[in-house]
Coordinates of C-alpha atoms in Angstrom, one line a residue:
Chain A
X1 CA 5.6 21.1 180.8
X2 CA 2.9 22.5 178.6
X3 CA 4.9 24.0 175.9
X4 CA 6.8 20.3 176.2
X5 CA 3.3 19.3 175.6
X6 CA 3.5 21.1 172.3
X7 CA 6.4 20.3 171.2
X8 CA 5.4 16.9 171.2
X9 CA 1.9 16.9 169.7
X10 CA 3.7 19.1 166.8
X11 CA 6.6 16.0 165.7
X12 CA 3.1 14.1 166.3
X13 CA 1.6 15.0 163.2
X14 CA 5.6 16.2 161.9
X15 CA 5.7 11.7 161.5
X16 CA 2.0 11.2 160.8
X17 CA 2.5 13.3 158.3
X18 CA 2.9 11.7 155.3
X19 CA 1.4 8.4 156.0
X20 CA -2.2 10.0 156.9
X21 CA -2.1 12.4 153.1
X22 CA -1.5 9.3 151.8
X23 CA -4.2 7.3 152.9
X24 CA -6.7 9.7 153.0
X25 CA -5.7 10.1 149.4
X26 CA -5.7 6.5 147.5
X27 CA -7.1 4.4 150.3
X28 CA -10.4 6.7 151.7
X29 CA -11.0 9.0 149.1
X30 CA -11.2 5.7 146.6
X31 CA -13.2 4.0 149.3
X32 CA -15.7 7.2 149.2
X33 CA -15.7 7.1 145.7
X34 CA -16.1 3.7 144.9
X35 CA -20.2 4.0 145.7
X36 CA -20.4 7.1 144.0
X37 CA -18.9 5.0 141.1
X38 CA -21.0 1.5 141.4
X39 CA -24.2 4.4 140.2
X40 CA -22.7 5.2 137.5
X41 CA -21.7 3.4 134.2
X42 CA -18.5 5.1 132.1
X43 CA -17.1 4.3 129.4
X44 CA -13.1 4.8 130.3
X45 CA -12.3 6.8 133.2
X46 CA -13.3 10.5 133.5
X47 CA -16.6 9.9 131.8
X48 CA -19.9 9.6 134.6
X49 CA -23.3 8.9 133.0
X50 CA -25.3 8.3 136.7
X51 CA -27.3 4.8 136.5
X52 CA -28.4 5.1 139.6
X53 CA -29.4 1.6 141.2
X54 CA -29.1 0.0 138.1
X55 CA -25.9 -1.3 137.6
X56 CA -27.2 -3.7 140.7
X57 CA -29.9 -4.6 138.9
X58 CA -28.0 -5.6 135.5
X59 CA -25.4 -8.0 138.1
X60 CA -28.4 -9.9 139.8
X61 CA -29.4 -11.1 136.5
X62 CA -26.2 -11.2 135.2
X63 CA -25.4 -14.8 134.4
X64 CA -21.5 -14.2 133.8
X65 CA -21.3 -12.8 137.0
X66 CA -23.1 -15.9 138.6
X67 CA -20.8 -18.1 137.1
X68 CA -18.5 -16.7 138.2
X69 CA -19.3 -16.4 142.0
X70 CA -20.5 -20.0 140.4
X71 CA -16.4 -20.8 139.9
X72 CA -14.5 -19.1 142.8
X73 CA -16.8 -20.6 145.3
X74 CA -16.2 -24.0 144.0
X75 CA -12.3 -22.9 144.3
X76 CA -12.5 -21.5 147.8
X77 CA -14.3 -24.8 148.5
X78 CA -11.4 -26.5 146.7
X79 CA -8.7 -25.1 149.3
X80 CA -10.6 -25.1 152.6
X81 CA -11.9 -28.7 152.2
X82 CA -8.2 -29.9 150.4
X83 CA -5.6 -27.7 151.1
X84 CA -6.4 -26.7 155.2
X85 CA -6.7 -30.2 156.0
X86 CA -3.2 -31.5 154.5
X87 CA -1.3 -28.2 156.0
X88 CA -2.9 -29.7 159.2
X89 CA -1.7 -33.0 158.4
X90 CA 2.2 -31.9 157.5
X91 CA 2.2 -29.9 160.5
X92 CA 1.1 -32.5 162.6
X93 CA 3.7 -34.6 161.4
X94 CA 6.7 -31.5 161.8
X95 CA 5.5 -31.2 165.8
X96 CA 6.5 -35.1 165.7
X97 CA 8.8 -34.9 169.1
X98 CA 11.8 -35.6 168.4
X99 CA 11.5 -35.2 164.6
X100 CA 15.2 -33.8 163.1
X101 CA 15.9 -31.6 160.3
X102 CA 12.2 -29.6 161.3
X103 CA 13.7 -25.9 159.7
X104 CA 14.8 -27.6 157.0
X105 CA 11.1 -29.4 156.3
X106 CA 9.6 -25.8 156.9
X107 CA 12.0 -24.3 154.5
X108 CA 11.4 -26.7 151.1
X109 CA 7.4 -26.9 152.1
X110 CA 7.2 -23.3 152.2
X111 CA 9.3 -22.3 149.0
X112 CA 6.8 -22.3 146.0
X113 CA 5.5 -19.6 148.1
X114 CA 9.0 -17.6 147.2
X115 CA 7.5 -18.0 143.5
X116 CA 4.5 -14.6 143.1
X117 CA 1.5 -15.8 141.9
X118 CA 2.6 -14.4 138.1
X119 CA 5.9 -16.9 137.8
X120 CA 3.9 -19.5 139.4
X121 CA 1.3 -18.9 136.6
X122 CA 3.3 -19.1 133.4
X123 CA 5.0 -21.9 135.7
X124 CA 2.2 -24.0 135.6
X125 CA 0.6 -22.9 132.0
X126 CA 3.7 -24.8 131.1
X127 CA 3.7 -28.1 133.1
X128 CA -0.2 -28.3 132.3
X129 CA 0.8 -28.3 128.9
X130 CA 0.1 -30.9 126.8
X131 CA 2.4 -32.5 125.2
X132 CA 5.2 -30.4 126.5
X133 CA 3.9 -30.1 130.3
X134 CA 5.9 -31.8 133.1
X135 CA 1.9 -33.5 134.8
X136 CA 1.2 -34.7 131.6
X137 CA 4.8 -36.2 130.7
X138 CA 4.9 -38.1 134.1
X139 CA 2.0 -39.1 134.2
X140 CA 2.7 -40.7 130.9
X141 CA 5.8 -42.7 131.9
X142 CA 4.2 -43.3 135.4
X143 CA 0.6 -45.0 133.7
X144 CA 3.8 -47.1 131.1
X145 CA 3.7 -49.5 134.1
X146 CA 1.5 -52.0 133.8
X147 CA 0.2 -51.7 137.8
X148 CA -0.3 -47.9 137.2
X149 CA -2.0 -48.3 133.7
X150 CA -5.6 -49.0 134.5
X151 CA -5.2 -44.5 135.1
X152 CA -5.4 -43.2 131.3
X153 CA -7.6 -41.5 130.2
X154 CA -8.8 -42.7 126.4
X155 CA -6.3 -40.3 123.9
X156 CA -3.7 -41.5 126.9
X157 CA -2.4 -39.1 129.1
X158 CA 0.2 -36.8 126.6
X159 CA -3.2 -35.1 125.3
X160 CA -4.9 -34.7 128.2
X161 CA -6.3 -31.3 128.0
X162 CA -5.9 -29.4 131.5
X163 CA -7.0 -25.9 130.9
X164 CA -9.3 -26.4 128.4
X165 CA -11.5 -28.5 129.5
X166 CA -10.4 -28.9 133.7
X167 CA -9.8 -25.9 134.5
X168 CA -10.9 -25.9 138.2
X169 CA -8.4 -28.9 138.6
X170 CA -5.5 -27.3 137.7
X171 CA -5.9 -24.3 139.8
X172 CA -7.1 -26.1 142.7
X173 CA -4.3 -28.5 142.1
X174 CA -1.2 -26.0 141.3
X175 CA -3.0 -23.5 144.5
X176 CA -2.3 -27.5 146.6
X177 CA 1.1 -26.4 145.1
X178 CA 1.4 -23.4 146.3
X179 CA -0.4 -22.9 149.4
X180 CA 0.3 -26.0 151.3
X181 CA 3.1 -25.5 153.1
X182 CA 2.4 -21.7 153.8
X183 CA -0.6 -22.6 155.4
X184 CA 1.9 -25.6 157.7
X185 CA 3.6 -22.7 159.6
X186 CA 0.4 -20.9 160.5
X187 CA -0.8 -24.4 162.6
X188 CA 3.0 -25.0 163.6
X189 CA 3.7 -22.1 165.4
X190 CA 0.0 -23.0 166.7
X191 CA 1.3 -26.7 167.7
X192 CA 4.5 -25.4 168.9
X193 CA 2.7 -23.3 171.0
X194 CA 0.9 -24.9 172.4
X195 CA 1.2 -25.4 176.9
X196 CA 3.1 -29.2 176.9
X197 CA 1.6 -29.2 180.8
X198 CA -1.0 -29.2 179.4
X199 CA -0.5 -32.1 177.0
X200 CA 1.9 -33.7 180.2
X201 CA -1.1 -33.8 182.2
X202 CA -3.6 -35.4 179.2
X203 CA -0.7 -38.2 179.4
X204 CA -0.6 -38.9 182.9
X205 CA -4.5 -39.4 182.6
X206 CA -4.3 -41.9 180.0
X207 CA -5.1 -40.3 177.3
X208 CA -4.1 -42.3 173.8
X209 CA -2.4 -40.0 171.1
X210 CA -6.2 -39.0 169.3
X211 CA -7.5 -38.1 172.7
X212 CA -4.7 -35.6 173.4
X213 CA -5.6 -34.2 169.4
X214 CA -9.3 -33.8 170.4
X215 CA -9.4 -32.7 173.3
X216 CA -6.6 -30.3 174.2
X217 CA -4.6 -30.2 170.6
X218 CA -7.8 -29.4 168.8
X219 CA -9.1 -26.9 170.6
X220 CA -6.0 -24.7 171.9
X221 CA -5.1 -23.8 168.2
X222 CA -8.5 -23.1 167.4
X223 CA -8.2 -19.6 167.1
X224 CA -5.3 -19.5 165.1
X225 CA -7.2 -22.4 162.8
X226 CA -9.9 -19.6 162.7
X227 CA -7.4 -17.2 161.5
X228 CA -6.0 -19.0 158.7
X229 CA -9.6 -20.1 157.5
X230 CA -10.9 -16.9 157.3
X231 CA -7.5 -16.3 155.6
X232 CA -7.6 -18.4 153.3
X233 CA -11.1 -17.7 152.5
X234 CA -10.6 -13.9 151.8
X235 CA -7.8 -15.3 149.0
X236 CA -9.1 -18.0 147.4
X237 CA -12.4 -15.2 146.7
X238 CA -10.1 -12.6 145.5
X239 CA -8.4 -15.3 143.3
X240 CA -7.0 -13.8 139.7
X241 CA -3.4 -13.7 138.8
X242 CA -3.5 -17.7 138.9
X243 CA -7.1 -18.0 136.5
X244 CA -5.9 -14.5 134.4
X245 CA -2.6 -15.7 133.2
X246 CA -3.3 -19.5 132.9
X247 CA -6.2 -18.7 130.3
X248 CA -4.5 -15.9 128.6
X249 CA -6.4 -13.3 130.1
X250 CA -10.0 -14.5 129.3
X251 CA -12.4 -17.1 131.5
X252 CA -11.3 -20.2 129.8
X253 CA -13.5 -22.3 127.4
X254 CA -17.2 -21.8 127.7
X255 CA -15.9 -19.0 131.4
X256 CA -14.8 -21.9 133.2
X257 CA -12.0 -20.5 134.6
X258 CA -13.4 -17.0 135.1
X259 CA -13.6 -15.6 138.6
X260 CA -15.0 -12.4 140.3
X261 CA -12.6 -10.3 140.6
X262 CA -11.8 -11.4 136.7
X263 CA -15.1 -10.6 135.4
X264 CA -14.3 -7.2 137.6
X265 CA -11.1 -6.4 135.9
X266 CA -12.9 -7.3 131.8
X267 CA -15.4 -4.8 132.7
X268 CA -13.5 -2.0 134.1
X269 CA -10.1 -2.0 132.1
X270 CA -11.5 -4.2 128.9
X271 CA -15.3 -3.1 128.0
X272 CA -14.4 0.4 130.0
X273 CA -17.3 0.5 132.4
X274 CA -15.5 1.6 136.0
X275 CA -19.4 1.8 137.1
X276 CA -20.2 -2.1 137.3
X277 CA -16.3 -3.2 137.8
X278 CA -17.2 -0.9 140.7
X279 CA -20.4 -2.9 141.5
X280 CA -18.8 -5.6 140.9
X281 CA -16.2 -4.7 143.6
X282 CA -19.2 -3.7 146.3
X283 CA -20.4 -7.6 145.7
X284 CA -17.0 -9.1 146.3
X285 CA -16.7 -7.0 149.4
X286 CA -19.9 -7.4 151.2
X287 CA -19.6 -11.2 150.7
X288 CA -16.0 -10.6 152.3
X289 CA -17.0 -8.7 155.5
X290 CA -20.4 -10.8 156.1
X291 CA -17.2 -14.4 155.9
X292 CA -15.5 -12.2 158.5
X293 CA -18.2 -11.2 160.4
X294 CA -19.3 -14.9 160.5
X295 CA -16.0 -16.0 161.6
X296 CA -15.6 -13.1 164.5
X297 CA -19.2 -14.5 165.5
X298 CA -17.6 -18.1 166.1
X299 CA -15.0 -17.1 167.9
X300 CA -16.8 -15.1 170.3
X301 CA -18.8 -17.8 170.9
X302 CA -16.3 -19.6 171.1
X303 CA -15.1 -17.9 174.3
X304 CA -17.6 -17.5 175.9
X305 CA -18.5 -21.7 175.9
X306 CA -14.7 -22.2 177.2
Chain B
X1 CA 8.0 -47.3 173.7
X2 CA 10.3 -49.6 172.7
X3 CA 13.2 -48.0 171.0
X4 CA 13.3 -50.2 167.3
X5 CA 9.7 -49.0 166.8
X6 CA 10.5 -45.7 167.8
X7 CA 13.4 -45.2 165.4
X8 CA 11.2 -47.1 162.4
X9 CA 8.3 -44.2 163.1
X10 CA 10.9 -41.6 162.8
X11 CA 12.3 -43.3 159.7
X12 CA 8.7 -44.2 157.8
X13 CA 8.4 -40.2 159.0
X14 CA 11.5 -39.4 157.3
X15 CA 10.6 -41.3 154.1
X16 CA 7.1 -39.5 153.9
X17 CA 8.3 -36.1 153.9
X18 CA 11.6 -36.5 152.3
X19 CA 8.8 -38.0 149.5
X20 CA 6.6 -35.1 149.6
X21 CA 9.5 -32.5 150.1
X22 CA 10.3 -34.2 146.6
X23 CA 7.5 -34.3 145.0
X24 CA 7.3 -30.0 145.5
X25 CA 10.9 -29.6 144.3
X26 CA 10.3 -31.5 141.3
X27 CA 8.3 -27.8 139.4
X28 CA 11.4 -26.1 140.6
X29 CA 14.3 -28.5 138.9
X30 CA 12.2 -28.8 135.8
X31 CA 11.5 -25.2 135.4
X32 CA 15.6 -24.8 135.2
X33 CA 16.6 -27.9 133.5
X34 CA 13.5 -26.5 130.8
X35 CA 15.4 -23.0 130.9
X36 CA 18.8 -24.5 129.7
X37 CA 17.0 -26.3 126.3
X38 CA 16.7 -24.4 122.7
X39 CA 13.3 -24.9 121.2
X40 CA 13.8 -28.6 119.1
X41 CA 15.2 -30.5 122.5
X42 CA 12.2 -29.1 124.2
X43 CA 10.3 -32.2 123.9
X44 CA 12.8 -34.9 124.5
X45 CA 13.4 -36.0 127.7
X46 CA 11.0 -35.2 130.9
X47 CA 14.2 -33.0 132.7
X48 CA 17.6 -33.8 130.8
X49 CA 17.6 -34.6 126.8
X50 CA 18.7 -38.3 126.2
X51 CA 21.9 -38.8 124.6
X52 CA 25.9 -40.4 125.3
X53 CA 27.1 -38.6 127.8
X54 CA 27.4 -39.1 131.4
X55 CA 24.8 -40.6 133.1
X56 CA 22.7 -41.3 129.8
X57 CA 22.0 -37.6 129.3
X58 CA 23.4 -35.3 126.2
X59 CA 25.0 -32.4 128.6
X60 CA 26.2 -30.6 125.5
X61 CA 22.5 -30.1 124.2
X62 CA 22.2 -27.7 127.2
X63 CA 22.7 -23.9 126.9
X64 CA 23.0 -20.9 128.3
X65 CA 20.6 -20.0 124.9
X66 CA 18.0 -18.8 125.9
X67 CA 19.6 -16.2 128.8
X68 CA 21.1 -14.2 126.7
X69 CA 18.2 -14.2 124.3
X70 CA 16.2 -12.7 127.2
X71 CA 19.1 -10.4 126.8
X72 CA 18.5 -9.6 123.5
X73 CA 14.8 -8.5 123.9
X74 CA 15.5 -6.5 126.8
X75 CA 14.7 -7.9 129.4
X76 CA 16.8 -6.6 132.1
X77 CA 14.7 -3.1 132.6
X78 CA 11.8 -5.4 133.3
X79 CA 14.3 -6.7 135.6
X80 CA 15.9 -3.2 136.8
X81 CA 12.1 -1.8 137.0
X82 CA 11.1 -4.4 139.6
X83 CA 14.9 -3.6 141.8
X84 CA 13.4 -0.1 141.9
X85 CA 9.2 -0.3 142.5
X86 CA 10.1 -3.2 145.1
X87 CA 13.0 -1.5 147.3
X88 CA 11.7 2.4 146.9
X89 CA 8.2 1.0 148.0
X90 CA 9.8 -1.2 150.8
X91 CA 11.8 2.0 151.7
X92 CA 9.6 4.2 152.3
X93 CA 6.5 1.6 153.3
X94 CA 7.8 1.5 156.2
X95 CA 9.2 4.5 157.3
X96 CA 5.9 5.7 157.3
X97 CA 4.1 3.0 158.8
X98 CA 7.1 2.8 161.6
X99 CA 6.4 6.5 162.4
X100 CA 2.3 6.0 162.5
X101 CA 2.8 3.0 164.7
X102 CA 4.8 5.0 167.3
X103 CA 3.2 7.7 167.3
X104 CA -0.5 5.7 167.8
X105 CA 1.4 3.9 170.2
X106 CA 3.5 6.3 172.7
X107 CA 2.7 9.8 171.6
X108 CA -0.7 11.0 173.7
X109 CA -3.0 14.2 171.3
X110 CA -5.7 14.8 170.7
X111 CA -7.4 12.6 168.5
X112 CA -5.2 9.7 168.6
X113 CA -8.5 7.1 169.3
X114 CA -10.1 8.4 165.9
X115 CA -6.9 8.2 164.4
X116 CA -6.2 4.6 165.4
X117 CA -9.9 3.1 164.0
X118 CA -9.3 5.6 161.3
X119 CA -6.5 3.5 160.1
X120 CA -7.0 -0.1 162.0
X121 CA -10.7 -0.3 160.7
X122 CA -8.7 0.4 157.3
X123 CA -7.5 -3.0 157.5
X124 CA -11.5 -4.5 156.6
X125 CA -11.1 -3.0 153.3
X126 CA -10.5 -5.9 150.2
X127 CA -7.9 -3.8 147.9
X128 CA -10.2 -5.6 144.6
X129 CA -12.8 -2.8 145.9
X130 CA -10.2 -0.1 144.9
X131 CA -8.9 -1.3 141.7
X132 CA -11.8 0.7 139.8
X133 CA -11.6 4.0 141.4
X134 CA -7.9 4.2 142.4
X135 CA -7.6 3.8 138.3
X136 CA -9.7 6.7 138.0
X137 CA -8.0 8.6 140.6
X138 CA -5.1 8.3 138.9
X139 CA -6.3 9.0 135.8
X140 CA -7.4 12.9 137.4
X141 CA -4.1 13.2 138.6
X142 CA -1.8 12.2 135.8
X143 CA -0.3 10.3 136.8
X144 CA -0.8 6.9 135.2
X145 CA 1.6 5.4 133.5
X146 CA 3.7 7.0 135.5
X147 CA 6.5 5.4 138.7
X148 CA 4.2 7.5 141.4
X149 CA 0.7 6.3 140.0
X150 CA 2.3 3.3 140.8
X151 CA 4.4 3.1 143.9
X152 CA 2.5 6.1 145.7
X153 CA -1.0 4.0 146.7
X154 CA 1.4 1.5 148.4
X155 CA 3.0 3.7 150.6
X156 CA 0.7 3.6 153.4
X157 CA 0.4 0.1 154.3
X158 CA -2.2 0.0 157.3
X159 CA -1.2 -3.6 158.3
X160 CA 2.3 -1.8 158.6
X161 CA 1.4 0.9 160.7
X162 CA -0.5 -2.1 163.5
X163 CA 1.9 -4.1 162.9
X164 CA 4.7 -1.4 164.6
X165 CA 2.1 0.1 166.4
X166 CA 2.5 -3.1 168.3
X167 CA 5.8 -3.6 168.3
X168 CA 6.7 -0.4 169.6
X169 CA 4.0 -1.6 172.8
X170 CA 6.1 -4.1 173.6
X171 CA 9.9 -3.5 172.3
X172 CA 9.8 0.9 173.5
X173 CA 9.8 1.5 177.4
X174 CA 8.3 4.6 178.3
X175 CA 10.8 5.0 180.9
X176 CA 13.4 5.0 177.6
X177 CA 12.4 7.7 176.1
X178 CA 11.7 9.9 179.2
X179 CA 15.1 9.6 180.0
X180 CA 16.8 10.4 176.3
X181 CA 14.5 13.6 177.1
X182 CA 16.0 14.7 180.1
X183 CA 18.8 14.0 178.6
X184 CA 18.2 16.4 175.5
X185 CA 16.8 14.4 173.1
X186 CA 14.7 16.7 170.6
X187 CA 10.8 14.4 169.7
X188 CA 12.3 13.8 166.2
X189 CA 15.4 12.5 166.8
X190 CA 13.8 10.2 169.4
X191 CA 12.2 8.5 166.5
X192 CA 15.0 8.1 164.4
X193 CA 17.5 7.7 167.2
X194 CA 15.9 5.4 170.2
X195 CA 13.0 4.1 168.8
X196 CA 13.9 2.5 165.2
X197 CA 16.7 0.7 166.9
X198 CA 14.3 -0.8 169.2
X199 CA 12.3 -2.2 166.1
X200 CA 14.3 -3.6 163.7
X201 CA 13.1 -7.0 162.9
X202 CA 10.0 -5.9 162.4
X203 CA 11.3 -3.1 159.8
X204 CA 13.5 -6.0 158.3
X205 CA 10.7 -7.7 158.6
X206 CA 8.4 -5.4 157.2
X207 CA 10.9 -4.8 154.5
X208 CA 11.3 -8.3 152.7
X209 CA 7.2 -8.5 153.3
X210 CA 6.6 -5.0 151.6
X211 CA 9.1 -5.9 148.3
X212 CA 8.2 -8.9 147.7
X213 CA 5.1 -8.0 147.3
X214 CA 5.3 -5.5 145.1
X215 CA 8.1 -7.6 142.9
X216 CA 5.0 -10.3 142.6
X217 CA 2.1 -7.8 142.7
X218 CA 0.7 -8.0 138.6
X219 CA -2.9 -6.5 138.8
X220 CA -1.4 -2.6 139.6
X221 CA 1.4 -1.8 137.3
X222 CA -1.0 -4.0 135.0
X223 CA -3.5 -1.0 135.0
X224 CA -1.2 1.5 136.0
X225 CA 1.6 0.9 133.6
X226 CA 1.1 1.1 129.6
X227 CA 4.6 2.3 127.9
X228 CA 6.5 -1.4 127.6
X229 CA 9.9 1.1 129.1
X230 CA 8.3 1.0 132.8
X231 CA 6.8 -2.4 133.4
X232 CA 7.9 -4.6 135.8
X233 CA 8.6 -8.3 135.7
X234 CA 5.7 -9.7 136.3
X235 CA 3.6 -7.6 133.9
X236 CA 6.6 -8.4 130.8
X237 CA 7.3 -11.7 131.3
X238 CA 2.9 -12.2 131.1
X239 CA 3.1 -9.8 128.0
X240 CA 6.1 -12.1 126.7
X241 CA 4.2 -15.1 126.8
X242 CA 1.4 -13.5 125.1
X243 CA 4.0 -13.5 122.0
X244 CA 6.7 -16.2 122.6
X245 CA 3.9 -18.8 123.6
X246 CA 5.3 -21.9 122.2
X247 CA 8.9 -21.0 123.3
X248 CA 8.7 -22.8 126.4
X249 CA 12.7 -22.6 127.6
X250 CA 12.6 -18.8 126.8
X251 CA 9.4 -18.4 129.3
X252 CA 11.3 -20.4 131.5
X253 CA 14.3 -19.1 131.4
X254 CA 12.2 -15.3 132.2
X255 CA 11.3 -16.7 135.2
X256 CA 14.4 -18.4 136.4
X257 CA 15.6 -15.1 136.8
X258 CA 12.3 -13.3 138.0
X259 CA 12.2 -15.9 140.9
X260 CA 15.6 -16.0 141.4
X261 CA 17.0 -12.5 143.1
X262 CA 14.2 -13.0 145.5
X263 CA 14.1 -16.3 146.5
X264 CA 18.0 -15.6 147.3
X265 CA 17.3 -12.1 149.3
X266 CA 15.0 -14.4 150.8
X267 CA 17.1 -17.0 152.3
X268 CA 19.0 -14.6 154.0
X269 CA 16.4 -13.0 155.4
X270 CA 14.4 -15.9 156.9
X271 CA 13.8 -16.2 160.4
X272 CA 13.1 -12.7 160.0
X273 CA 10.6 -12.7 157.9
X274 CA 8.3 -15.8 159.4
X275 CA 8.6 -14.3 163.0
X276 CA 6.9 -11.1 160.7
X277 CA 4.1 -13.4 159.2
X278 CA 3.9 -15.7 162.5
X279 CA 3.8 -12.8 165.1
X280 CA 0.4 -11.3 164.3
X281 CA -1.1 -15.0 164.3
X282 CA 0.4 -16.3 167.1
X283 CA 0.3 -13.6 170.0
X284 CA -3.0 -12.1 168.9

């Protein structure tokens, strides 16, 4: 029996080795190094100069860093307050009883997710282009009807400079197209898992649609909703590809579109200071972990109270 | 509720959902039609160039020229690179994650608890934190601008280990493993012959997730790979835009080429993908 156990342990290690070796080299080691790097200044890789806590001191007084945080939070709040309610509403509509073709609708709304972010960015960059873009052409066409003509901005829709003057609005609009259907999938899955007997019991008690929504449905999908909020915040705070490609690798006019990860990328790979980039990375990590922590505590409290 | 009122409500709902679905699909349609327009015709008509063909559209002005031009620019190499990186990453990441998940779920040995906590706690690490130190590591290992440098860091997915640990716990009964041992099946072949077939749905879902993730990955290849010959579609298309800024038709053709194969793959395997996507969320 002991020899059997020893054999089993040996095989366990054989199966674990590829994963663990890569995990230690490409995950644990860089994580440790990121702490050291944050206390150094580099000029390209392999050239460290120890600077202690200077990177963080600089960071706190760096107006560009604060601007990137502000921009990122505006985007994150945009997705939280606009995208998620839309996704939930859409899930409710799709969850209607006796609705046919639910699977097809679900697939259609999800379909933008099939495009990777870079490819969406290319499509977005062209769609929001001044004269040739789909958006301005469609708005121009729609406002040619007298009923909608009052919506036309002073220079006409064709000249409306989305990417030059309304970067954040553009980013949020593209992200609506991209993520509403994606988040809808989670909400819909949660809605379909709601215990039907609870709803029936509420109906027997004479609850109307509104009461059912607020007292039965919402409480029972709360864990999934919390998860979706967390996932969407984590994703939003790490926004990179969309503004990077849309704005040709820089922050756009007056750095309106500079996000935290974009600033990290610029510092580390355009200016070559991997130390400063690591400091930005840690600032972001602390924000993300703090966010996750708050959410987990909220979830615990809800579980305790229910 | 009375029958006709109910019918009207369902009809109104369908009208609303169809309108929304149309709105979602318009950019795809626009992209595809734009990829068929030559540069001169790009500004004629929002979608199709107007003319005197059927439906008032100048069908003869549509051309495959942009796609041919992509070939002339050697864009197919980026496509093949993407296929290679994505499939290699998908196969090995899934294999390693499945092996780890199985061991952590079923084999009792000293240190298992520690390893489980170690691997699962890595789920919290934001990937953006590792960008700068990973670049320096790859530089020291001499792996910058190599496929190794792009692929190796993707082959130990902690999320995958977590998913497979759950899947093995759920769908591989201990009795079956014992029976296989009594039948004289070696420990290693138990994993390949007994365990892997039982978690096949998760294998499909995770391979697809990894494949898509690598196909759409931009920041890693952008940082790791310098030579043009090694770049995948995501990087190549961003550079194409840098050079051919106003050649909209060409850019849209490149986007169609980059997106269509993945979309087809997804459509064939979508059931597995969606179940894999939501399994962690709903059952948790």
